[in-house]
Each structure stands twice: as structure tokens, then as C-alpha cells.
């Protein structure tokens, strides 16, 4: 029985695929019966609800103008008191409930909201739709975090002012620092300020999981009351995320329903330990775990940056979901910034431009590298293909390039490779030297390497210098790993021919050691 080569890199459990691959897609399917029902009910309900909503807005807008008149939003802002606070908590809250009632919402509240002194911050999840604003109404109009641009929105901008939001400006480079400071000041005011309500996920999902919580709500290190929001309806007409129905379609579908149920559950406050106060990331993670456990859903390490990568993937003519990599986990474990991942996405798109579904087969992998399919290439492809399905997706590509290829792209490896090509040791590689070695290494006698040679020969001088060789290898790290994989295969075959019995024994030992290490959480994967 032929011996098999020991697999050198066992899979690291922490980099396996998440429980939910794409939490940013809304896949509601409308049957013919659903469409007929929406049309029949919509003919009656949409005009009626439109009139009721307009009437509520006509009352709400002047009330909000009176409440906010002469009250500053910037500078030395003080919380509303006296009649302003009374009208905000009582009148505006009642009008808000009337507005959602006119849209057909049936609100079910579970648990009990605690006071601002007991839990200065309210953390709401999962965030899945613009209808989630109903939580603000139920919670008595606490402060929120809002973009400055929202204040200029006609009509609704005045409503936002009543909440005295913590303002975020994308144009201000110090905005993030100022926002965190403002949240901390309000959270530690001893009940002087109303509670601050935050959606820590930072973007909308389809409620199939809880994605990474941003740390802003947890940096102050004060008690946080988690709030769960559910929409237990047979037909999902509310989920508004990155792939699926648009906002106007969802609004129309919701207005066509007889009623839409929303459940809001206040969980007991999470009082941070000393360890959690020192580590906002740990605090956020434990609050998320408790919320996910109550909801009965998994947690993933997706974040808003994954949404940006989805948009970039679409712009590069890839399926949008191809950009999902669980950015929080990938960036932390592999020490990658968003710009680095974006560049890798561009490289992947160049490789996957002709394939369907944003996944690369070994033939497309070989075509991109301008090489035939051979044992060394198959071995490298197998290292990239983490789940063994015969294709490489973008997530596997990023992990492979970072863990496998870039560490192999050292000066020593490049020097060794260059010397192997430079047969006459004159400091340059001719086309004949380049082709002869590759034909020998890949076992293909009629191999045409002209295109690859020209890509490396940047100045078209007819030969390759070490600087050109190094520059090309830096831009295409896959070749460095392919070269080291080839050397490993050669070494393995030589050992197999020399000491077959000893190799089998050592292979068993190595395999055992690697299996033991495979659950480790090291960057070496």
C-alpha cells in the first residue's frame, strides 16, 4: 500500500466556518397566496393607515418643536428637565405608540425596565430593521447615538432632537473619541441624564445570529440592561438588511398585514466584574453570549466591515456574499486591517472573475498562476481548501495567503529559488533557464512559460534580475509557497525512497503530534 504524505498543517478550530454564513441577507419568499392576501388587505388598510400616520405626524411635529425650542444640541448641553422632560416622556411617547399602532404593530413587553441609576445603558439586539425604533418608544425615549445628518431630515429630524442624542460626525476625525466620551459622561452622571440606548451590533442583520458587539456601550464599565427584540410573525415583512427587499417595499408589505407583532424583552441588568471593567471587549462578549442564549441563536464574528467587503465584492463583479470573512476574527487572529483585506479581495476577484459563485477550482487556480495542474500545485490548493470541497472561497484565500504564503515569502526562500533558476550563476535568469527548470520541476516537456516570464521581466530586458524576481514574488506570494511545497515534496519523495520503514514510523508520530496541536489557537494554524 503506497504511503501518503503527512499533512503538514492541521486545521485550527477557531478559523472554521461560522454557524451562520451570511447574516446580512433577507430571504423572504412571497407565495402566490401571500401576494393575493397583501393586495386584498392593502386596498383597505394602506389608505386608512396612511391617513392615521399623517394625522399623528401632524400632531407630533409641533409638539416636538415646542419641546426643543431654544434648547441647545451642542456645547454645554444639559439634560431636559421640568415640562420639557414631562412632554418628552409622556406626550411624545404616547404619540410614538399611536404612530406604530397606526402602522398595525402589536407590542408585547416582557420583563421590567430598571432606572437610569441602576443601568445607565440599554443594549438592544438583534438590530434588523428601521422599525426597531419602537424600542425607544417603549423605553420612554432615552438618549440615543445618532449621526449629525439625521438632524437635518425633514420632520423626523425634529423628533430625533427630542431624544438629545449623542451626535456622531463622519467629517470629524475626533468623532469616535468624542462620542465615547459623551456616552461615558452620561453613563456616569448618577441618574442625572436619561439612559442611553445603543444598538451594539452597529448594522442590521436577519436575526439568525448575534454578530460582534461594538465596544462603545461597554467602555464606561457601568451596568448595562440588555433588551431583546423579536418579530414572531409568519411572514417576515420587517427585516431590512444588505441583501433583500428595499425599505419602501418592506413598509408597504408591513402596512398590508392585518397586524405585525413585536416582542420586546428586558433582561436583568448585567453588572460588570472588575475584569470586565478593564476589558470592554470581554464585557461586550459576555453580554452578547447571555442575550444569544436567551434568544436561542448562535454568535458570529461578523461586523459592519463585512458589509463593506460585501459591497466591494459586488463592485468587483463577485457575488456579494463572497466578501464575508468574519472580519473581527480574521483581523484579530491574522493581524489584518480592512485595507489589507480589501486588497486581497481585489486579488481574489482577478482570479475568480471567470468562475461562478465566487469560488475557485484548481483549474482556475492553475490558470491564474499560469501553470499546469501538477502535484505541487494540488498540494498548495489542498492547503488553501480548508473544508475540502474542491474549491477556494475568499475567506479561505485570505487565510491561506496570510498564514501559508506570506511567511514563505522570505528573502532566504527567494534567494534559494533564484539560485535554482540561475543555472550559470551570472546573477540573472534567462528565458531558457526559467523554462528548463519549470519543465523539469513540473514534469511537462512542452510547457510554454513565455507569458509568466514576461510578467516577471518588468523592464522587458530579456532576463530576470533578483530585484524583479523579488518584486513579483511580493505581489504574488502564492508562488513562494508553491516553491517551498515543491521542495517539501521532493524531500519527502527522497526520504520515502531511502527509508520507507522509518518514514512510516515517523509519519505516525508527526501525525499524532499535529493532531494534538490542531485544537490550538495559534496563528501558525
XYZ file of C-alpha atoms in Angstrom:
525
model
C 0.000 0.000 0.000
C 1.567 3.350 -1.053
C 2.415 5.669 1.793
C 0.747 9.046 1.980
C 2.439 12.274 2.810
C 1.747 13.558 6.330
C -0.495 16.638 6.143
C 1.692 19.408 7.477
C -0.871 21.933 8.694
C -3.867 20.708 10.739
C -6.919 22.933 10.681
C -7.341 25.385 13.529
C -10.808 25.097 15.087
C -11.144 28.833 15.693
C -10.860 29.589 11.964
C -13.567 27.161 10.845
C -16.708 28.484 9.160
C -19.235 30.327 11.379
C -22.591 28.846 12.361
C -24.337 31.377 10.103
C -22.559 32.059 6.814
C -24.467 35.195 5.792
C -26.446 37.112 8.432
C -26.946 40.050 6.049
C -29.439 38.511 3.627
C -33.218 38.694 3.785
C -34.659 35.685 2.001
C -38.411 36.102 2.476
C -40.263 34.243 -0.277
C -43.709 35.545 -1.170
C -46.061 32.803 -2.340
C -48.967 33.485 -4.673
C -51.319 33.280 -1.660
C -49.205 35.882 0.198
C -49.367 38.263 -2.756
C -53.146 37.900 -3.107
C -53.609 38.418 0.642
C -51.416 41.551 0.615
C -53.330 43.015 -2.325
C -56.763 42.385 -0.821
C -55.840 43.721 2.625
C -53.694 46.508 1.208
C -56.569 48.027 -0.762
C -58.313 48.729 2.527
C -55.503 49.035 5.081
C -52.847 51.072 3.269
C -55.009 54.196 2.645
C -56.519 54.013 6.133
C -53.152 53.601 7.834
C -51.606 56.281 5.652
C -54.238 58.761 6.842
C -53.783 57.788 10.509
C -49.989 58.080 10.263
C -50.285 61.516 8.681
C -52.625 62.713 11.413
C -50.239 61.510 14.136
C -47.305 63.240 12.420
C -49.284 66.474 12.141
C -49.692 66.493 15.931
C -46.227 65.169 16.758
C -44.214 67.706 14.768
C -45.474 70.884 16.523
C -45.148 69.138 19.902
C -41.512 68.293 19.133
C -40.865 71.889 18.014
C -42.217 73.201 21.326
C -40.118 70.726 23.336
C -36.842 71.541 21.558
C -37.375 75.288 21.061
C -34.431 77.222 22.453
C -32.720 74.076 23.762
C -29.114 73.679 22.509
C -27.829 70.482 20.952
C -24.125 71.265 21.065
C -21.741 72.807 23.533
C -22.550 72.638 27.248
C -25.712 70.555 26.800
C -27.779 69.760 29.861
C -30.488 67.093 30.092
C -34.074 68.224 29.652
C -35.904 68.844 32.896
C -39.308 70.065 34.058
C -42.029 70.446 31.497
C -39.735 69.564 28.577
C -38.889 66.199 30.066
C -42.523 65.573 31.028
C -43.759 66.284 27.491
C -40.981 64.141 26.040
C -41.588 61.133 28.308
C -45.374 61.338 28.336
C -46.748 63.172 25.302
C -44.098 62.237 22.705
C -44.022 58.627 23.928
C -47.807 58.394 23.638
C -47.719 59.854 20.133
C -44.966 57.393 19.221
C -47.098 54.488 20.355
C -50.008 55.887 18.359
C -47.787 56.107 15.260
C -46.712 52.461 15.480
C -50.285 51.430 16.283
C -51.455 53.180 13.124
C -48.935 51.061 11.165
C -50.512 47.919 12.617
C -47.910 47.000 15.244
C -48.943 44.915 18.239
C -46.360 45.361 21.017
C -45.711 42.685 23.645
C -43.420 43.739 26.511
C -41.700 41.213 28.756
C -39.534 41.840 31.796
C -39.068 45.154 33.571
C -37.002 48.185 32.690
C -34.772 49.422 35.515
C -33.950 53.037 36.290
C -31.065 55.070 34.928
C -29.203 54.849 38.235
C -29.397 51.030 38.146
C -28.399 50.612 34.480
C -27.355 53.800 32.655
C -27.045 51.992 29.294
C -29.595 49.930 27.356
C -28.135 47.495 24.784
C -30.661 46.344 22.140
C -30.184 43.330 19.856
C -30.676 41.903 17.339
C -30.890 45.014 15.180
C -32.690 44.057 11.978
C -34.907 46.890 10.726
C -35.773 50.580 10.814
C -38.891 49.536 12.753
C -36.616 48.793 15.748
C -37.117 52.421 16.753
C -40.190 51.197 18.596
C -37.822 50.151 21.406
C -37.111 53.850 22.058
C -40.841 54.462 22.478
C -41.318 51.544 24.867
C -38.218 52.515 26.883
C -39.531 56.047 27.478
C -37.461 57.925 24.859
C -33.942 57.536 26.262
C -30.961 59.204 24.604
C -29.533 57.510 21.518
C -26.460 57.722 19.321
C -27.250 59.410 16.011
C -25.468 60.860 13.003
C -25.407 64.641 12.756
C -27.003 64.384 9.295
C -30.181 62.908 10.818
C -30.975 66.225 12.483
C -31.463 67.833 9.077
C -34.041 65.235 7.983
C -37.420 66.926 7.384
C -39.939 66.301 10.176
C -38.130 63.287 11.692
C -35.033 65.387 12.419
C -37.073 67.340 14.959
C -38.191 64.097 16.608
C -34.569 62.997 16.942
C -33.753 66.274 18.715
C -36.213 65.362 21.457
C -34.017 62.384 22.330
C -30.974 64.608 22.930
C -28.794 62.138 21.024
C -25.050 61.694 21.268
C -24.051 63.047 17.863
C -21.619 61.293 15.527
C -19.984 63.121 12.622
C -18.139 61.278 9.850
C -16.381 64.506 8.893
C -14.855 64.989 12.337
C -11.662 62.917 12.835
C -12.175 63.090 16.613
C -15.812 61.994 16.390
C -15.267 58.479 17.728
C -13.307 59.716 20.744
C -15.860 62.447 21.428
C -18.756 60.014 21.116
C -17.241 57.566 23.598
C -16.510 60.425 25.986
C -20.091 61.718 25.728
C -21.532 58.249 26.366
C -19.241 57.816 29.366
C -20.176 61.219 30.822
C -23.894 60.452 30.566
C -23.500 56.899 31.853
C -21.609 58.096 34.937
C -23.880 61.041 35.722
C -25.562 59.152 38.566
C -29.025 59.258 37.001
C -28.754 62.946 36.034
C -29.044 62.012 32.358
C -31.661 59.617 30.928
C -30.495 56.175 29.919
C -28.504 55.833 26.690
C -29.943 53.312 24.228
C -27.462 51.670 21.841
C -27.670 49.004 19.143
C -24.213 47.469 19.728
C -24.190 45.400 16.519
C -23.853 48.625 14.538
C -25.745 47.353 11.478
C -28.844 45.366 10.556
C -28.864 41.555 10.295
C -31.537 38.941 9.620
C -31.749 37.960 13.338
C -30.329 34.482 12.657
C -27.396 35.193 14.996
C -25.779 37.954 17.036
C -22.760 39.486 15.309
C -19.860 41.268 17.017
C -20.872 43.951 19.503
C -19.131 47.298 19.184
C -17.421 48.303 22.422
C -18.829 51.833 22.778
C -21.622 50.811 25.162
C -19.221 48.856 27.360
C -16.220 51.188 27.669
C -17.758 53.177 30.598
C -17.793 49.954 32.644
C -21.253 50.615 34.118
C -24.207 48.207 34.414
C -25.942 47.504 31.102
C -29.515 46.288 30.697
C -29.869 44.009 27.641
C -33.061 44.328 25.603
C -34.139 41.624 23.149
C -36.370 42.368 20.183
C -38.264 39.695 18.245
C -40.727 39.720 15.337
C -42.570 36.370 15.685
C -44.686 36.715 12.540
C -45.476 34.040 9.975
C -44.432 36.328 7.113
C -41.302 38.424 7.658
C -42.027 41.894 6.282
C -39.689 43.857 8.551
C -36.109 42.578 8.034
C -34.138 45.313 6.296
C -30.552 44.366 5.653
C -27.916 44.424 2.922
C -29.470 41.841 0.578
C -33.220 41.661 0.142
C -36.238 43.941 -0.060
C -35.789 47.721 -0.013
C -37.201 49.994 2.673
C -40.272 51.132 0.700
C -41.184 47.565 -0.262
C -40.941 46.454 3.381
C -43.027 49.411 4.560
C -45.724 48.649 2.005
C -45.744 44.926 2.849
C -45.977 45.716 6.580
C -48.880 48.107 6.067
C -50.675 45.358 4.134
C -50.606 42.971 7.118
C -53.580 42.697 9.442
C -51.115 43.292 12.303
C -47.392 42.876 12.976
C -46.272 41.535 16.340
C -43.101 42.763 18.012
C -41.835 41.381 21.322
C -39.556 43.491 23.496
C -37.947 41.728 26.446
C -35.997 43.492 29.197
C -33.388 41.175 30.691
C -31.877 41.702 34.168
C -29.023 44.260 34.181
C -25.525 42.886 33.605
C -23.285 44.307 36.321
C -19.661 44.168 35.137
C -16.966 42.447 37.146
C -13.615 44.138 37.739
C -12.187 42.067 34.898
C -14.955 43.218 32.533
C -14.482 46.856 33.542
C -10.847 46.604 32.453
C -11.741 44.836 29.190
C -14.699 46.304 27.228
C -14.285 43.536 24.626
C -14.793 40.868 27.304
C -17.749 42.796 28.765
C -19.385 43.065 25.326
C -18.744 39.398 24.581
C -20.352 38.168 27.802
C -23.417 40.391 27.392
C -23.776 39.105 23.827
C -23.457 35.495 24.983
C -26.221 35.912 27.574
C -28.511 37.583 25.007
C -27.820 34.899 22.388
C -28.503 32.147 24.907
C -31.900 33.650 25.761
C -32.727 34.096 22.072
C -31.512 30.598 21.224
C -29.275 31.765 18.368
C -25.509 31.410 17.752
C -22.933 34.203 17.792
C -20.569 35.008 14.919
C -17.673 37.397 14.419
C -19.210 39.294 11.524
C -19.251 43.074 11.748
C -20.039 46.196 9.715
C -16.699 45.817 7.896
C -18.038 42.571 6.400
C -20.869 44.624 4.894
C -18.314 46.970 3.334
C -16.493 43.963 1.901
C -19.817 42.680 0.524
C -20.299 45.984 -1.320
C -16.717 45.801 -2.613
C -17.268 42.225 -3.799
C -20.335 43.357 -5.737
C -18.354 46.189 -7.331
C -15.733 43.612 -8.399
C -18.500 41.543 -10.095
C -18.341 38.837 -7.422
C -21.410 37.581 -5.528
C -21.884 39.941 -2.579
C -21.692 37.141 -0.025
C -18.201 36.297 -1.331
C -16.863 39.216 0.741
C -17.968 37.747 4.080
C -14.954 36.662 6.136
C -15.974 37.295 9.775
C -13.800 40.395 9.775
C -13.473 40.702 13.564
C -11.960 37.233 13.916
C -9.811 37.396 10.781
C -8.410 40.833 11.594
C -7.623 39.886 15.201
C -6.079 36.470 14.575
C -4.181 37.366 11.402
C -3.375 40.983 12.333
C -5.021 42.379 9.197
C -6.536 45.813 8.638
C -9.600 46.437 6.476
C -7.467 47.882 3.675
C -5.320 44.715 3.647
C -8.381 42.508 3.310
C -9.772 44.801 0.594
C -6.550 44.391 -1.424
C -6.735 40.626 -1.039
C -10.332 40.800 -2.302
C -9.105 42.546 -5.448
C -6.509 39.795 -5.988
C -9.141 37.121 -5.412
C -11.539 38.834 -7.847
C -8.852 38.772 -10.547
C -8.522 35.023 -10.001
C -12.264 34.319 -9.704
C -13.527 36.630 -12.451
C -14.405 33.743 -14.777
C -15.832 31.342 -12.199
C -19.382 31.095 -10.940
C -20.418 31.636 -7.353
C -17.201 33.379 -6.306
C -15.331 30.093 -5.691
C -12.098 28.981 -7.392
C -11.477 25.463 -8.700
C -7.991 24.008 -9.097
C -8.143 24.589 -12.866
C -8.839 28.299 -12.360
C -6.148 28.427 -9.680
C -3.641 26.944 -12.143
C -4.790 29.249 -14.949
C -4.275 32.328 -12.759
C -0.759 31.182 -11.805
C -0.098 30.380 -15.499
C 0.946 26.840 -14.550
C -0.393 23.375 -15.341
C -2.053 21.239 -12.668
C 0.739 19.224 -11.023
C 1.386 17.547 -7.634
C 2.934 20.679 -6.063
C 0.011 22.821 -7.213
C -2.504 20.240 -5.984
C -0.784 20.205 -2.593
C -0.893 24.003 -2.347
C -4.536 24.052 -3.440
C -5.326 21.481 -0.745
C -3.763 23.730 1.909
C -5.987 26.630 0.810
C -9.115 24.484 0.563
C -9.868 24.319 4.292
C -13.203 22.469 4.102
C -12.086 20.051 1.380
C -14.939 20.812 -1.038
C -12.627 21.188 -4.036
C -12.953 24.980 -4.241
C -11.449 28.041 -2.558
C -13.677 30.888 -1.380
C -12.460 34.340 -0.391
C -12.287 33.524 3.312
C -10.078 30.514 2.630
C -7.974 32.610 0.251
C -7.308 35.335 2.848
C -6.338 32.773 5.494
C -4.171 30.856 3.044
C -2.293 33.871 1.723
C -1.681 35.239 5.233
C -0.771 32.024 7.037
C 0.784 29.957 4.247
C 2.154 32.201 1.524
C 3.454 35.369 3.124
C 5.557 33.587 5.797
C 7.117 31.506 2.983
C 7.946 34.665 1.030
C 11.208 35.350 2.920
C 14.461 36.627 1.454
C 16.158 33.265 2.122
C 13.483 31.379 0.201
C 13.634 33.857 -2.677
C 17.434 33.682 -2.782
C 17.281 29.879 -2.874
C 14.674 29.898 -5.648
C 16.616 32.454 -7.683
C 19.817 30.400 -7.443
C 17.999 27.275 -8.646
C 16.802 29.145 -11.732
C 20.147 30.892 -12.302
C 21.959 27.814 -13.592
C 25.107 29.605 -14.827
C 25.258 31.805 -11.674
C 25.585 35.067 -13.598
C 23.038 36.928 -11.428
C 20.197 36.804 -13.938
C 17.691 34.273 -15.248
C 17.288 33.817 -18.984
C 14.145 32.537 -20.658
C 15.851 29.205 -21.357
C 16.938 28.751 -17.714
C 13.471 29.694 -16.485
C 11.665 27.293 -18.815
C 14.109 24.412 -18.346
C 13.746 24.313 -14.541
C 9.962 24.617 -14.595
C 9.657 21.877 -17.221
C 11.782 19.626 -15.055
C 10.036 20.543 -11.802
C 6.508 20.238 -13.190
C 7.231 17.239 -15.376
C 5.828 18.849 -18.529
C 8.086 18.737 -21.585
C 6.086 21.077 -23.827
C 5.406 23.751 -21.203
C 5.208 27.310 -22.589
C 6.318 29.766 -19.898
C 6.650 32.871 -22.069
C 3.690 34.725 -20.531
C 4.818 34.129 -16.942
C 8.414 35.053 -17.852
C 7.255 38.362 -19.357
C 5.176 39.152 -16.261
C 8.272 38.784 -14.058
C 10.612 40.567 -16.517
C 9.251 44.040 -15.698
C 11.674 46.014 -17.890
C 11.428 43.636 -20.879
C 15.207 43.178 -20.897
C 15.006 39.516 -21.840
C 16.260 38.295 -18.466
C 15.090 38.414 -14.843
C 17.126 40.112 -12.131
C 16.761 39.301 -8.440
C 15.006 42.627 -7.771
C 12.388 41.796 -10.429
C 12.109 38.264 -9.065
C 11.597 39.609 -5.535
C 9.089 42.296 -6.596
C 6.960 39.734 -8.434
C 7.079 37.301 -5.500
C 5.990 40.073 -3.106
C 2.995 40.869 -5.271
C 2.151 37.177 -5.828
C 3.048 35.301 -2.605
C 1.336 32.148 -3.880
C 4.445 31.329 -5.927
C 6.726 31.334 -2.871
C 4.551 28.753 -1.108
C 4.288 26.763 -4.336
C 8.098 26.650 -4.486
C 8.506 25.534 -0.859
C 5.734 22.970 -1.348
C 7.640 21.608 -4.352
C 10.830 21.338 -2.256
C 8.900 19.553 0.525
C 7.512 17.059 -1.970
C 10.976 16.433 -3.411
C 12.426 15.959 0.078
C 9.559 13.654 1.038
C 9.989 11.500 -2.062
C 13.741 11.239 -1.441
C 13.139 10.173 2.174
C 10.473 7.709 1.055
C 12.891 6.026 -1.331
C 15.725 5.987 1.242
C 13.976 4.869 4.447
C 10.393 3.733 3.763
C 10.036 1.866 7.069
C 11.447 4.664 9.210
C 9.368 7.249 7.380
C 6.150 5.400 8.102
C 7.000 5.299 11.786
C 7.982 8.968 11.935
C 4.920 9.897 9.916
C 2.691 8.310 12.545
C 4.494 10.254 15.277
C 4.228 13.547 13.447
C 0.590 12.952 12.625
C -0.150 12.301 16.301
C 1.660 15.420 17.417
C -0.103 17.570 14.847
C -3.500 16.211 15.760
C -2.827 17.174 19.338
C -1.888 20.704 18.258
C -4.783 21.107 15.872
C -7.073 22.494 18.524
C -4.577 25.148 19.482
C -5.345 28.769 18.885
C -2.006 29.792 17.372
C -1.503 31.985 14.374
C 0.591 29.144 12.867
C -2.795 27.414 12.221
